[in-house]
Amino acid sequence: MTQPHEQPEPCAQCGHPFDPHALVTTADDPADGGIMLCPVPGCECFSTWGMEGMPTVRVPDRFEIASIREKIQSQEQD
């Protein structure tokens, strides 16, 4: 968490503040990893993540990623 006087850590991919990026599980067990998406409308930032250095078990196709991104970005606007 950043302090009020500190600049938020930027995302290495898109440059937007890293903290609001959403971590989404893409398998039944969260330990199997998932994807990370930026909540800023129009941003296409995307990466995978896994627990304990392991790769994610299931990477969704681009259509599922677009659907997840749309939900995250619409929640951010509310």
C-alpha atoms as a printed R data frame, in Angstrom:
   type eleno elety resid chain resno       x       y       z
1  ATOM     1    CA   MET     A     1   0.000   0.000   0.000
2  ATOM     2    CA   THR     A     2   1.327   3.439  -0.852
3  ATOM     3    CA   GLN     A     3   1.526   6.290   1.627
4  ATOM     4    CA   PRO     A     4  -0.236   9.596   0.750
5  ATOM     5    CA   HIS     A     5   3.067  11.272  -0.199
6  ATOM     6    CA   GLU     A     6   4.339   8.361  -2.334
7  ATOM     7    CA   GLN     A     7   3.702   7.846  -6.006
8  ATOM     8    CA   PRO     A     8   1.856   4.577  -6.701
9  ATOM     9    CA   GLU     A     9   3.940   1.827  -8.263
10 ATOM    10    CA   PRO     A    10   3.221   1.751 -12.012
11 ATOM    11    CA   CYS     A    11   2.397  -1.410 -13.926
12 ATOM    12    CA   ALA     A    12   5.416  -2.496 -15.980
13 ATOM    13    CA   GLN     A    13   3.155  -3.230 -18.974
14 ATOM    14    CA   CYS     A    14   0.792  -0.268 -19.175
15 ATOM    15    CA   GLY     A    15   2.142   2.364 -16.773
16 ATOM    16    CA   HIS     A    16  -1.158   2.780 -14.926
17 ATOM    17    CA   PRO     A    17  -1.039   2.480 -11.112
18 ATOM    18    CA   PHE     A    18  -0.487  -1.186 -10.248
19 ATOM    19    CA   ASP     A    19  -2.656  -1.403  -7.100
20 ATOM    20    CA   PRO     A    20  -6.091  -1.390  -8.773
21 ATOM    21    CA   HIS     A    21  -5.170  -4.149 -11.265
22 ATOM    22    CA   ALA     A    22  -7.507  -7.125 -10.859
23 ATOM    23    CA   LEU     A    23  -6.252 -10.647 -10.196
24 ATOM    24    CA   VAL     A    24  -8.786 -13.122 -11.563
25 ATOM    25    CA   THR     A    25  -8.620 -16.888 -11.085
26 ATOM    26    CA   THR     A    26  -9.201 -18.866 -14.270
27 ATOM    27    CA   ALA     A    27  -9.440 -22.348 -12.789
28 ATOM    28    CA   ASP     A    28 -11.577 -23.991 -10.117
29 ATOM    29    CA   ASP     A    29  -8.789 -23.732  -7.548
30 ATOM    30    CA   PRO     A    30  -7.286 -20.252  -6.991
31 ATOM    31    CA   ALA     A    31  -3.947 -21.961  -6.337
32 ATOM    32    CA   ASP     A    32  -3.921 -22.815 -10.059
33 ATOM    33    CA   GLY     A    33  -3.395 -19.143 -10.941
34 ATOM    34    CA   GLY     A    34  -5.150 -16.856 -13.356
35 ATOM    35    CA   ILE     A    35  -4.842 -13.535 -15.149
36 ATOM    36    CA   MET     A    36  -4.200  -9.925 -14.167
37 ATOM    37    CA   LEU     A    37  -6.030  -7.099 -15.933
38 ATOM    38    CA   CYS     A    38  -5.921  -3.319 -15.710
39 ATOM    39    CA   PRO     A    39  -9.235  -1.672 -14.722
40 ATOM    40    CA   VAL     A    40  -8.607   1.500 -16.773
41 ATOM    41    CA   PRO     A    41 -11.111   1.689 -19.675
42 ATOM    42    CA   GLY     A    42  -9.431   1.112 -23.016
43 ATOM    43    CA   CYS     A    43  -6.292  -0.429 -21.479
44 ATOM    44    CA   GLU     A    44  -5.296  -3.807 -22.928
45 ATOM    45    CA   CYS     A    45  -2.843  -4.743 -20.141
46 ATOM    46    CA   PHE     A    46  -2.882  -8.501 -19.509
47 ATOM    47    CA   SER     A    47  -0.610 -11.054 -17.878
48 ATOM    48    CA   THR     A    48  -0.851 -14.445 -16.218
49 ATOM    49    CA   TRP     A    49   0.031 -15.315 -12.640
50 ATOM    50    CA   GLY     A    50   0.553 -18.493 -10.663
51 ATOM    51    CA   MET     A    51   1.059 -19.398  -7.038
52 ATOM    52    CA   GLU     A    52   4.527 -20.133  -5.682
53 ATOM    53    CA   GLY     A    53   6.214 -19.460  -9.007
54 ATOM    54    CA   MET     A    54   4.128 -21.959 -10.949
55 ATOM    55    CA   PRO     A    55   2.495 -20.936 -14.230
56 ATOM    56    CA   THR     A    56  -1.267 -20.575 -14.435
57 ATOM    57    CA   VAL     A    57  -3.048 -23.821 -15.255
58 ATOM    58    CA   ARG     A    58  -5.547 -22.305 -17.708
59 ATOM    59    CA   VAL     A    59  -5.117 -19.192 -19.828
60 ATOM    60    CA   PRO     A    60  -8.448 -18.030 -21.255
61 ATOM    61    CA   ASP     A    61  -8.789 -17.228 -24.947
62 ATOM    62    CA   ARG     A    62  -8.922 -13.609 -26.113
63 ATOM    63    CA   PHE     A    63 -12.738 -13.533 -26.158
64 ATOM    64    CA   GLU     A    64 -13.002 -14.639 -22.527
65 ATOM    65    CA   ILE     A    65 -10.292 -12.134 -21.565
66 ATOM    66    CA   ALA     A    66 -12.226  -9.373 -23.338
67 ATOM    67    CA   SER     A    67 -15.403 -10.352 -21.457
68 ATOM    68    CA   ILE     A    68 -13.605 -10.377 -18.089
69 ATOM    69    CA   ARG     A    69 -11.927  -7.042 -18.899
70 ATOM    70    CA   GLU     A    70 -15.290  -5.473 -19.793
71 ATOM    71    CA   LYS     A    71 -16.793  -6.557 -16.460
72 ATOM    72    CA   ILE     A    72 -13.826  -5.240 -14.475
73 ATOM    73    CA   GLN     A    73 -13.715  -1.913 -16.297
74 ATOM    74    CA   SER     A    74 -17.484  -1.381 -16.009
75 ATOM    75    CA   GLN     A    75 -17.292  -2.019 -12.236
76 ATOM    76    CA   GLU     A    76 -14.495   0.548 -11.978
77 ATOM    77    CA   GLN     A    77 -16.714   3.206 -13.612
78 ATOM    78    CA   ASP     A    78 -19.596   2.638 -11.138
